[in-house]
């Protein structure tokens, strides 16, 4: 364990680019939640990207992962996380864990993260990486995240990192009253609107949080 998971900054040679990325999130993208900025300034993003791309890890880009998937742009990770308004006590469901980078950010900001990824090869790499980095508050599963993870519900927050045609009903059902879900929704598979869903006593309300572009959410309540 190298201390990363406890939220301490470690000396890994990337402090300066990571700090610059964090300042850009604050100044250019107006991310205001200090806890989110602190987590982004802590997680070693270069260890979540392919080796050949490590020098680009703190640039403001999405990067290729494998089998056609991508590791999300730092800004969108920060924005989605901020929209969840985490205080540290929450149980969070994450769908489309991919590289595990967003999972690590959530793990620093919530009590427990339940992460689901549908592609086995991607999931195995991410799971081992997160374990080696010392994150201990993550449960990981391979499967269709559009069905949620019933036995651990209700969740205080849900983050979906792939774009679907509609809000999956099982995820609404598994959200606690007052809980927040952020999910990219779009009629096309290439661009979406980031939607924040807030569960209410009677149903849920939605807010449009701006355009985004994610890989498709594939599953029973996503694209077929
Ligand atoms: N935040 C991740 C994003 C990865 S891309 C990162 O920064 O690395 C989105 C991921 O969602 C892909 O790995 C894809 O395989 C996964 N995915 C798509 N549909 C899914 C589903 N129904 N359930 C779980 N994972 C899904």
PDB file of C-alpha atoms and ligand atoms in Angstrom:
ATOM      1  CA  UNK A   1       0.000   0.000   0.000  1.00  0.00           C
ATOM      2  CA  UNK A   2       1.530   3.295  -0.992  1.00  0.00           C
ATOM      3  CA  UNK A   3      -0.703   5.731   0.789  1.00  0.00           C
ATOM      4  CA  UNK A   4      -2.704   6.877  -2.228  1.00  0.00           C
ATOM      5  CA  UNK A   5      -5.938   5.383  -1.008  1.00  0.00           C
ATOM      6  CA  UNK A   6      -5.696   7.187   2.282  1.00  0.00           C
ATOM      7  CA  UNK A   7      -5.772  10.469   0.394  1.00  0.00           C
ATOM      8  CA  UNK A   8      -2.168  11.447   1.123  1.00  0.00           C
ATOM      9  CA  UNK A   9      -0.158  12.816  -1.738  1.00  0.00           C
ATOM     10  CA  UNK A  10       2.727  10.569  -2.589  1.00  0.00           C
ATOM     11  CA  UNK A  11       5.854  11.503  -4.417  1.00  0.00           C
ATOM     12  CA  UNK A  12       5.479   9.884  -7.822  1.00  0.00           C
ATOM     13  CA  UNK A  13       7.031  12.467 -10.127  1.00  0.00           C
ATOM     14  CA  UNK A  14       3.665  13.651 -11.435  1.00  0.00           C
ATOM     15  CA  UNK A  15       2.798  16.190  -8.733  1.00  0.00           C
ATOM     16  CA  UNK A  16       3.339  19.182 -11.011  1.00  0.00           C
ATOM     17  CA  UNK A  17       1.186  18.082 -13.991  1.00  0.00           C
ATOM     18  CA  UNK A  18      -1.459  16.761 -11.568  1.00  0.00           C
ATOM     19  CA  UNK A  19      -1.503  20.098  -9.768  1.00  0.00           C
ATOM     20  CA  UNK A  20      -1.829  21.920 -13.097  1.00  0.00           C
ATOM     21  CA  UNK A  21      -4.725  19.696 -14.105  1.00  0.00           C
ATOM     22  CA  UNK A  22      -6.438  20.462 -10.797  1.00  0.00           C
ATOM     23  CA  UNK A  23      -5.922  24.219 -11.208  1.00  0.00           C
ATOM     24  CA  UNK A  24      -7.396  24.006 -14.707  1.00  0.00           C
ATOM     25  CA  UNK A  25     -10.438  22.211 -13.305  1.00  0.00           C
ATOM     26  CA  UNK A  26     -10.853  24.978 -10.750  1.00  0.00           C
ATOM     27  CA  UNK A  27     -10.096  27.999 -12.927  1.00  0.00           C
ATOM     28  CA  UNK A  28     -11.196  27.032 -16.439  1.00  0.00           C
ATOM     29  CA  UNK A  29     -13.975  24.566 -15.721  1.00  0.00           C
ATOM     30  CA  UNK A  30     -15.190  26.212 -12.496  1.00  0.00           C
ATOM     31  CA  UNK A  31     -15.212  23.013 -10.462  1.00  0.00           C
ATOM     32  CA  UNK A  32     -15.780  24.444  -6.989  1.00  0.00           C
ATOM     33  CA  UNK A  33     -16.019  21.426  -4.666  1.00  0.00           C
ATOM     34  CA  UNK A  34     -12.699  21.350  -2.792  1.00  0.00           C
ATOM     35  CA  UNK A  35     -13.098  17.703  -1.861  1.00  0.00           C
ATOM     36  CA  UNK A  36     -13.459  16.767  -5.550  1.00  0.00           C
ATOM     37  CA  UNK A  37     -10.436  18.888  -6.472  1.00  0.00           C
ATOM     38  CA  UNK A  38      -8.462  17.311  -3.624  1.00  0.00           C
ATOM     39  CA  UNK A  39      -9.282  13.799  -4.825  1.00  0.00           C
ATOM     40  CA  UNK A  40      -8.339  14.653  -8.415  1.00  0.00           C
ATOM     41  CA  UNK A  41      -5.069  16.075  -7.096  1.00  0.00           C
ATOM     42  CA  UNK A  42      -4.401  12.789  -5.284  1.00  0.00           C
ATOM     43  CA  UNK A  43      -5.328   9.884  -7.583  1.00  0.00           C
ATOM     44  CA  UNK A  44      -2.348   8.933  -9.812  1.00  0.00           C
ATOM     45  CA  UNK A  45      -4.150   9.116 -13.176  1.00  0.00           C
ATOM     46  CA  UNK A  46      -0.977   8.093 -15.050  1.00  0.00           C
ATOM     47  CA  UNK A  47      -1.322   4.604 -13.549  1.00  0.00           C
ATOM     48  CA  UNK A  48      -4.801   4.200 -15.059  1.00  0.00           C
ATOM     49  CA  UNK A  49      -3.853   4.861 -18.697  1.00  0.00           C
ATOM     50  CA  UNK A  50      -1.892   2.622 -21.102  1.00  0.00           C
ATOM     51  CA  UNK A  51       1.878   2.828 -20.447  1.00  0.00           C
ATOM     52  CA  UNK A  52       2.592   4.525 -23.757  1.00  0.00           C
ATOM     53  CA  UNK A  53       0.216   7.366 -22.854  1.00  0.00           C
ATOM     54  CA  UNK A  54       1.432   8.050 -19.310  1.00  0.00           C
ATOM     55  CA  UNK A  55       2.982  11.388 -20.265  1.00  0.00           C
ATOM     56  CA  UNK A  56      -0.454  12.558 -21.464  1.00  0.00           C
ATOM     57  CA  UNK A  57      -2.344  11.391 -18.390  1.00  0.00           C
ATOM     58  CA  UNK A  58      -2.858  14.852 -16.879  1.00  0.00           C
ATOM     59  CA  UNK A  59      -3.835  16.593 -20.106  1.00  0.00           C
ATOM     60  CA  UNK A  60      -7.424  17.608 -20.594  1.00  0.00           C
ATOM     61  CA  UNK A  61      -8.370  14.691 -22.844  1.00  0.00           C
ATOM     62  CA  UNK A  62     -10.173  11.396 -22.862  1.00  0.00           C
ATOM     63  CA  UNK A  63      -7.668   8.624 -23.680  1.00  0.00           C
ATOM     64  CA  UNK A  64      -8.099   5.211 -25.314  1.00  0.00           C
ATOM     65  CA  UNK A  65      -8.387   2.281 -22.915  1.00  0.00           C
ATOM     66  CA  UNK A  66      -8.797  -0.973 -24.846  1.00  0.00           C
ATOM     67  CA  UNK A  67     -11.438  -2.767 -26.900  1.00  0.00           C
ATOM     68  CA  UNK A  68     -12.830   0.556 -28.143  1.00  0.00           C
ATOM     69  CA  UNK A  69     -13.450   2.015 -24.679  1.00  0.00           C
ATOM     70  CA  UNK A  70     -12.078   5.278 -23.288  1.00  0.00           C
ATOM     71  CA  UNK A  71     -10.895   6.720 -19.991  1.00  0.00           C
ATOM     72  CA  UNK A  72     -13.011   9.834 -19.423  1.00  0.00           C
ATOM     73  CA  UNK A  73     -11.660  13.387 -19.697  1.00  0.00           C
ATOM     74  CA  UNK A  74     -10.636  14.729 -16.255  1.00  0.00           C
ATOM     75  CA  UNK A  75     -13.182  17.551 -16.532  1.00  0.00           C
ATOM     76  CA  UNK A  76     -16.119  15.192 -17.017  1.00  0.00           C
ATOM     77  CA  UNK A  77     -14.949  13.011 -14.103  1.00  0.00           C
ATOM     78  CA  UNK A  78     -14.782  16.105 -11.893  1.00  0.00           C
ATOM     79  CA  UNK A  79     -18.118  17.466 -13.116  1.00  0.00           C
ATOM     80  CA  UNK A  80     -20.035  14.211 -12.649  1.00  0.00           C
ATOM     81  CA  UNK A  81     -18.493  13.680  -9.232  1.00  0.00           C
ATOM     82  CA  UNK A  82     -19.306  17.222  -8.150  1.00  0.00           C
ATOM     83  CA  UNK A  83     -22.932  16.768  -9.236  1.00  0.00           C
ATOM     84  CA  UNK A  84     -23.242  13.828  -6.809  1.00  0.00           C
ATOM     85  CA  UNK A  85     -22.558  16.216  -3.867  1.00  0.00           C
ATOM     86  CA  UNK A  86     -20.714  13.601  -1.814  1.00  0.00           C
ATOM     87  CA  UNK A  87     -19.948  14.333   1.834  1.00  0.00           C
ATOM     88  CA  UNK A  88     -18.056  11.131   2.655  1.00  0.00           C
ATOM     89  CA  UNK A  89     -20.861   9.057   4.167  1.00  0.00           C
ATOM     90  CA  UNK A  90     -22.438   7.755   0.958  1.00  0.00           C
ATOM     91  CA  UNK A  91     -22.713   4.347  -0.609  1.00  0.00           C
ATOM     92  CA  UNK A  92     -22.164   4.906  -4.319  1.00  0.00           C
ATOM     93  CA  UNK A  93     -22.941   2.696  -7.316  1.00  0.00           C
ATOM     94  CA  UNK A  94     -20.722   3.265 -10.359  1.00  0.00           C
ATOM     95  CA  UNK A  95     -21.572   1.806 -13.762  1.00  0.00           C
ATOM     96  CA  UNK A  96     -18.910   1.552 -16.468  1.00  0.00           C
ATOM     97  CA  UNK A  97     -15.856   1.527 -14.232  1.00  0.00           C
ATOM     98  CA  UNK A  98     -13.485   1.191 -17.221  1.00  0.00           C
ATOM     99  CA  UNK A  99      -9.931   2.012 -16.160  1.00  0.00           C
ATOM    100  CA  UNK A 100     -11.037   2.409 -12.545  1.00  0.00           C
ATOM    101  CA  UNK A 101      -9.904   6.043 -12.414  1.00  0.00           C
ATOM    102  CA  UNK A 102     -13.353   7.439 -11.643  1.00  0.00           C
ATOM    103  CA  UNK A 103     -13.830   4.578  -9.179  1.00  0.00           C
ATOM    104  CA  UNK A 104     -10.702   5.681  -7.299  1.00  0.00           C
ATOM    105  CA  UNK A 105     -11.888   9.302  -7.170  1.00  0.00           C
ATOM    106  CA  UNK A 106     -15.245   8.154  -5.780  1.00  0.00           C
ATOM    107  CA  UNK A 107     -13.529   5.861  -3.265  1.00  0.00           C
ATOM    108  CA  UNK A 108     -11.744   8.868  -1.755  1.00  0.00           C
ATOM    109  CA  UNK A 109     -14.985  10.825  -1.459  1.00  0.00           C
ATOM    110  CA  UNK A 110     -17.569   8.274  -0.309  1.00  0.00           C
ATOM    111  CA  UNK A 111     -17.817   5.567   2.308  1.00  0.00           C
ATOM    112  CA  UNK A 112     -18.182   2.667  -0.104  1.00  0.00           C
ATOM    113  CA  UNK A 113     -18.174   2.254  -3.883  1.00  0.00           C
ATOM    114  CA  UNK A 114     -19.925  -0.564  -5.736  1.00  0.00           C
ATOM    115  CA  UNK A 115     -18.441  -0.654  -9.245  1.00  0.00           C
ATOM    116  CA  UNK A 116     -19.803  -2.581 -12.234  1.00  0.00           C
ATOM    117  CA  UNK A 117     -18.068  -3.084 -15.599  1.00  0.00           C
ATOM    118  CA  UNK A 118     -19.450  -5.247 -18.406  1.00  0.00           C
ATOM    119  CA  UNK A 119     -16.167  -6.154 -20.163  1.00  0.00           C
ATOM    120  CA  UNK A 120     -14.293  -8.834 -18.227  1.00  0.00           C
ATOM    121  CA  UNK A 121     -10.795  -8.007 -19.528  1.00  0.00           C
ATOM    122  CA  UNK A 122     -11.140  -4.311 -18.606  1.00  0.00           C
ATOM    123  CA  UNK A 123     -12.634  -5.182 -15.220  1.00  0.00           C
ATOM    124  CA  UNK A 124      -9.821  -7.582 -14.257  1.00  0.00           C
ATOM    125  CA  UNK A 125      -7.126  -4.986 -14.945  1.00  0.00           C
ATOM    126  CA  UNK A 126      -8.989  -2.242 -13.062  1.00  0.00           C
ATOM    127  CA  UNK A 127      -9.787  -4.437 -10.085  1.00  0.00           C
ATOM    128  CA  UNK A 128      -6.170  -5.489  -9.620  1.00  0.00           C
ATOM    129  CA  UNK A 129      -4.912  -1.936 -10.141  1.00  0.00           C
ATOM    130  CA  UNK A 130      -7.281  -0.549  -7.488  1.00  0.00           C
ATOM    131  CA  UNK A 131      -6.268  -3.282  -5.067  1.00  0.00           C
ATOM    132  CA  UNK A 132      -2.553  -2.675  -5.645  1.00  0.00           C
ATOM    133  CA  UNK A 133      -3.063   1.043  -5.050  1.00  0.00           C
ATOM    134  CA  UNK A 134      -4.565   0.244  -1.677  1.00  0.00           C
ATOM    135  CA  UNK A 135      -8.231   1.152  -2.168  1.00  0.00           C
ATOM    136  CA  UNK A 136     -10.173  -0.959   0.287  1.00  0.00           C
ATOM    137  CA  UNK A 137     -13.704   0.442   0.109  1.00  0.00           C
ATOM    138  CA  UNK A 138     -14.607  -0.829  -3.376  1.00  0.00           C
ATOM    139  CA  UNK A 139     -16.667  -3.874  -4.318  1.00  0.00           C
ATOM    140  CA  UNK A 140     -16.321  -4.857  -7.948  1.00  0.00           C
ATOM    141  CA  UNK A 141     -18.526  -6.893 -10.256  1.00  0.00           C
ATOM    142  CA  UNK A 142     -18.573  -7.834 -13.944  1.00  0.00           C
ATOM    143  CA  UNK A 143     -22.025  -7.578 -15.495  1.00  0.00           C
ATOM    144  CA  UNK A 144     -24.775  -5.408 -16.907  1.00  0.00           C
ATOM    145  CA  UNK A 145     -24.869  -2.278 -14.773  1.00  0.00           C
ATOM    146  CA  UNK A 146     -28.217  -1.135 -16.196  1.00  0.00           C
ATOM    147  CA  UNK A 147     -29.744  -3.695 -13.828  1.00  0.00           C
ATOM    148  CA  UNK A 148     -28.001  -2.101 -10.839  1.00  0.00           C
ATOM    149  CA  UNK A 149     -26.818  -4.145  -7.867  1.00  0.00           C
ATOM    150  CA  UNK A 150     -30.010  -4.933  -6.017  1.00  0.00           C
ATOM    151  CA  UNK A 151     -28.626  -6.590  -2.882  1.00  0.00           C
ATOM    152  CA  UNK A 152     -26.633  -3.507  -1.914  1.00  0.00           C
ATOM    153  CA  UNK A 153     -29.380  -0.998  -2.707  1.00  0.00           C
ATOM    154  CA  UNK A 154     -30.524   1.633  -1.932  1.00  0.00           C
ATOM    155  CA  UNK A 155     -27.590   3.800  -3.011  1.00  0.00           C
ATOM    156  CA  UNK A 156     -27.114   7.422  -1.996  1.00  0.00           C
ATOM    157  CA  UNK A 157     -25.540   8.216  -5.349  1.00  0.00           C
ATOM    158  CA  UNK A 158     -25.207   6.527  -8.746  1.00  0.00           C
ATOM    159  CA  UNK A 159     -22.747   7.499 -11.487  1.00  0.00           C
ATOM    160  CA  UNK A 160     -23.163   6.060 -14.985  1.00  0.00           C
ATOM    161  CA  UNK A 161     -20.096   6.549 -17.208  1.00  0.00           C
ATOM    162  CA  UNK A 162     -21.631   5.400 -20.505  1.00  0.00           C
ATOM    163  CA  UNK A 163     -24.447   6.938 -22.557  1.00  0.00           C
ATOM    164  CA  UNK A 164     -27.881   5.320 -22.769  1.00  0.00           C
ATOM    165  CA  UNK A 165     -31.136   6.029 -24.637  1.00  0.00           C
ATOM    166  CA  UNK A 166     -33.142   6.505 -21.435  1.00  0.00           C
ATOM    167  CA  UNK A 167     -32.862   6.460 -17.647  1.00  0.00           C
ATOM    168  CA  UNK A 168     -32.752   2.767 -16.600  1.00  0.00           C
ATOM    169  CA  UNK A 169     -35.694   2.112 -14.276  1.00  0.00           C
ATOM    170  CA  UNK A 170     -33.798  -0.386 -12.043  1.00  0.00           C
ATOM    171  CA  UNK A 171     -31.311   2.381 -11.235  1.00  0.00           C
ATOM    172  CA  UNK A 172     -34.088   4.785 -10.243  1.00  0.00           C
ATOM    173  CA  UNK A 173     -35.590   2.020  -8.095  1.00  0.00           C
ATOM    174  CA  UNK A 174     -32.244   1.413  -6.369  1.00  0.00           C
ATOM    175  CA  UNK A 175     -31.637   5.083  -5.559  1.00  0.00           C
ATOM    176  CA  UNK A 176     -32.438   6.238  -1.998  1.00  0.00           C
ATOM    177  CA  UNK A 177     -34.975   9.045  -1.599  1.00  0.00           C
ATOM    178  CA  UNK A 178     -32.953  12.273  -1.800  1.00  0.00           C
ATOM    179  CA  UNK A 179     -30.192  10.407  -3.651  1.00  0.00           C
ATOM    180  CA  UNK A 180     -28.603  11.678  -6.861  1.00  0.00           C
ATOM    181  CA  UNK A 181     -27.751   9.888 -10.117  1.00  0.00           C
ATOM    182  CA  UNK A 182     -25.743  11.368 -12.994  1.00  0.00           C
ATOM    183  CA  UNK A 183     -26.110   9.714 -16.375  1.00  0.00           C
ATOM    184  CA  UNK A 184     -25.479  10.694 -20.019  1.00  0.00           C
ATOM    185  CA  UNK A 185     -28.720  10.316 -22.011  1.00  0.00           C
ATOM    186  CA  UNK A 186     -29.088  10.679 -25.771  1.00  0.00           C
ATOM    187  CA  UNK A 187     -30.994   9.427 -28.767  1.00  0.00           C
ATOM    188  CA  UNK A 188     -27.771   8.907 -30.700  1.00  0.00           C
ATOM    189  CA  UNK A 189     -24.900   6.766 -29.547  1.00  0.00           C
ATOM    190  CA  UNK A 190     -22.285   9.497 -30.096  1.00  0.00           C
ATOM    191  CA  UNK A 191     -23.488  12.486 -28.086  1.00  0.00           C
ATOM    192  CA  UNK A 192     -25.646  12.903 -25.035  1.00  0.00           C
ATOM    193  CA  UNK A 193     -26.882  15.320 -22.417  1.00  0.00           C
ATOM    194  CA  UNK A 194     -25.603  14.872 -18.895  1.00  0.00           C
ATOM    195  CA  UNK A 195     -28.689  14.421 -16.723  1.00  0.00           C
ATOM    196  CA  UNK A 196     -28.885  14.598 -12.944  1.00  0.00           C
ATOM    197  CA  UNK A 197     -31.744  12.605 -11.472  1.00  0.00           C
ATOM    198  CA  UNK A 198     -32.868  13.289  -7.896  1.00  0.00           C
ATOM    199  CA  UNK A 199     -35.102  10.697  -6.285  1.00  0.00           C
ATOM    200  CA  UNK A 200     -38.145  12.080  -4.492  1.00  0.00           C
ATOM    201  CA  UNK A 201     -40.853  10.487  -2.327  1.00  0.00           C
ATOM    202  CA  UNK A 202     -43.172  10.366  -5.324  1.00  0.00           C
ATOM    203  CA  UNK A 203     -40.792   9.696  -8.220  1.00  0.00           C
ATOM    204  CA  UNK A 204     -37.843  11.711  -9.433  1.00  0.00           C
ATOM    205  CA  UNK A 205     -36.846  15.065 -10.895  1.00  0.00           C
ATOM    206  CA  UNK A 206     -34.248  15.674 -13.604  1.00  0.00           C
ATOM    207  CA  UNK A 207     -31.854  18.511 -14.476  1.00  0.00           C
ATOM    208  CA  UNK A 208     -30.045  19.002 -17.749  1.00  0.00           C
ATOM    209  CA  UNK A 209     -26.358  19.568 -16.978  1.00  0.00           C
ATOM    210  CA  UNK A 210     -24.992  20.156 -20.485  1.00  0.00           C
ATOM    211  CA  UNK A 211     -23.760  18.211 -23.518  1.00  0.00           C
ATOM    212  CA  UNK A 212     -21.303  15.323 -23.285  1.00  0.00           C
ATOM    213  CA  UNK A 213     -19.997  12.406 -25.365  1.00  0.00           C
ATOM    214  CA  UNK A 214     -19.657   8.919 -23.899  1.00  0.00           C
ATOM    215  CA  UNK A 215     -19.263   5.421 -25.266  1.00  0.00           C
ATOM    216  CA  UNK A 216     -22.598   3.538 -25.420  1.00  0.00           C
ATOM    217  CA  UNK A 217     -24.233   2.032 -22.345  1.00  0.00           C
ATOM    218  CA  UNK A 218     -24.919  -1.512 -23.513  1.00  0.00           C
ATOM    219  CA  UNK A 219     -27.400  -3.665 -21.653  1.00  0.00           C
ATOM    220  CA  UNK A 220     -30.968  -4.611 -20.937  1.00  0.00           C
ATOM    221  CA  UNK A 221     -31.932  -0.997 -20.111  1.00  0.00           C
ATOM    222  CA  UNK A 222     -29.368   0.573 -22.424  1.00  0.00           C
ATOM    223  CA  UNK A 223     -28.500   0.022 -26.099  1.00  0.00           C
ATOM    224  CA  UNK A 224     -28.993  -3.580 -27.172  1.00  0.00           C
TER     225      UNK A 224
HETATM  226  N1  LIG B   1     -15.008   6.374 -16.117  1.00  0.00           N
HETATM  227  C1  LIG B   1     -14.418   5.339 -16.935  1.00  0.00           C
HETATM  228  C2  LIG B   1     -15.133   5.342 -18.258  1.00  0.00           C
HETATM  229  C3  LIG B   1     -14.909   4.137 -19.062  1.00  0.00           C
HETATM  230  S1  LIG B   1     -15.761   4.108 -20.612  1.00  0.00           S
HETATM  231  C4  LIG B   1     -12.952   5.673 -17.085  1.00  0.00           C
HETATM  232  O1  LIG B   1     -12.635   6.852 -16.983  1.00  0.00           O
HETATM  233  O2  LIG B   1     -12.127   4.802 -17.300  1.00  0.00           O
HETATM  234  C5  LIG B   1     -17.309   3.391 -20.167  1.00  0.00           C
HETATM  235  C6  LIG B   1     -17.272   1.977 -19.703  1.00  0.00           C
HETATM  236  O3  LIG B   1     -18.634   1.555 -19.545  1.00  0.00           O
HETATM  237  C7  LIG B   1     -16.637   0.978 -20.662  1.00  0.00           C
HETATM  238  O4  LIG B   1     -15.580   0.322 -20.017  1.00  0.00           O
HETATM  239  C8  LIG B   1     -17.784   0.016 -21.002  1.00  0.00           C
HETATM  240  O5  LIG B   1     -17.355  -1.329 -21.159  1.00  0.00           O
HETATM  241  C9  LIG B   1     -18.691   0.168 -19.798  1.00  0.00           C
HETATM  242  N2  LIG B   1     -20.096  -0.201 -19.977  1.00  0.00           N
HETATM  243  C10 LIG B   1     -20.924   0.038 -21.020  1.00  0.00           C
HETATM  244  N3  LIG B   1     -22.152  -0.445 -20.790  1.00  0.00           N
HETATM  245  C11 LIG B   1     -22.120  -1.006 -19.539  1.00  0.00           C
HETATM  246  C12 LIG B   1     -23.068  -1.690 -18.709  1.00  0.00           C
HETATM  247  N4  LIG B   1     -24.345  -1.903 -19.108  1.00  0.00           N
HETATM  248  N5  LIG B   1     -22.681  -2.116 -17.501  1.00  0.00           N
HETATM  249  C13 LIG B   1     -21.412  -1.931 -17.054  1.00  0.00           C
HETATM  250  N6  LIG B   1     -20.457  -1.313 -17.803  1.00  0.00           N
HETATM  251  C14 LIG B   1     -20.808  -0.845 -19.021  1.00  0.00           C
END
